[in-house]
């Protein structure tokens, strides 16, 4: 017996759904530092902890790259 999970799939990032507003680089950097500190002691053997950390870091990394790209286009 197998389960079809294709209908349950939702992408982590959807440009049409996600906001296009981008905070300034210094705010994104501060938020990234907060997330790094928050998950520094996460239990590597806890699937939930690792999933939360991975998603959080993925979102912050995406924001960070977008902010760097925006800064580069201004200069």
PDB file of C-alpha atoms in Angstrom, residues 12-37:
ATOM      1  CA  UNK A  12       9.234  26.032   0.262  1.00  0.00           C
ATOM      2  CA  UNK A  13       9.428  29.151  -1.897  1.00  0.00           C
ATOM      3  CA  UNK A  14       6.740  30.295  -4.304  1.00  0.00           C
ATOM      4  CA  UNK A  15       7.512  33.657  -5.932  1.00  0.00           C
ATOM      5  CA  UNK A  16       3.842  34.239  -6.781  1.00  0.00           C
ATOM      6  CA  UNK A  17       2.749  33.605  -3.192  1.00  0.00           C
ATOM      7  CA  UNK A  18       5.657  35.073  -1.268  1.00  0.00           C
ATOM      8  CA  UNK A  19       6.069  38.781  -0.691  1.00  0.00           C
ATOM      9  CA  UNK A  20       8.355  40.742  -2.972  1.00  0.00           C
ATOM     10  CA  UNK A  21       9.135  43.261  -0.216  1.00  0.00           C
ATOM     11  CA  UNK A  22      12.731  42.994   0.929  1.00  0.00           C
ATOM     12  CA  UNK A  23      14.008  44.499   4.191  1.00  0.00           C
ATOM     13  CA  UNK A  24      17.333  46.356   4.145  1.00  0.00           C
ATOM     14  CA  UNK A  25      20.485  44.233   4.284  1.00  0.00           C
ATOM     15  CA  UNK A  26      21.316  45.208   7.887  1.00  0.00           C
ATOM     16  CA  UNK A  27      17.920  43.965   9.098  1.00  0.00           C
ATOM     17  CA  UNK A  28      18.254  40.691   7.173  1.00  0.00           C
ATOM     18  CA  UNK A  29      21.742  40.201   8.582  1.00  0.00           C
ATOM     19  CA  UNK A  30      20.488  40.792  12.134  1.00  0.00           C
ATOM     20  CA  UNK A  31      17.644  38.308  11.608  1.00  0.00           C
ATOM     21  CA  UNK A  32      20.064  35.733  10.190  1.00  0.00           C
ATOM     22  CA  UNK A  33      22.294  36.105  13.244  1.00  0.00           C
ATOM     23  CA  UNK A  34      19.275  35.604  15.509  1.00  0.00           C
ATOM     24  CA  UNK A  35      18.335  32.383  13.706  1.00  0.00           C
ATOM     25  CA  UNK A  36      21.898  31.077  13.852  1.00  0.00           C
ATOM     26  CA  UNK A  37      21.932  31.695  17.607  1.00  0.00           C
TER      27      UNK A  37
END
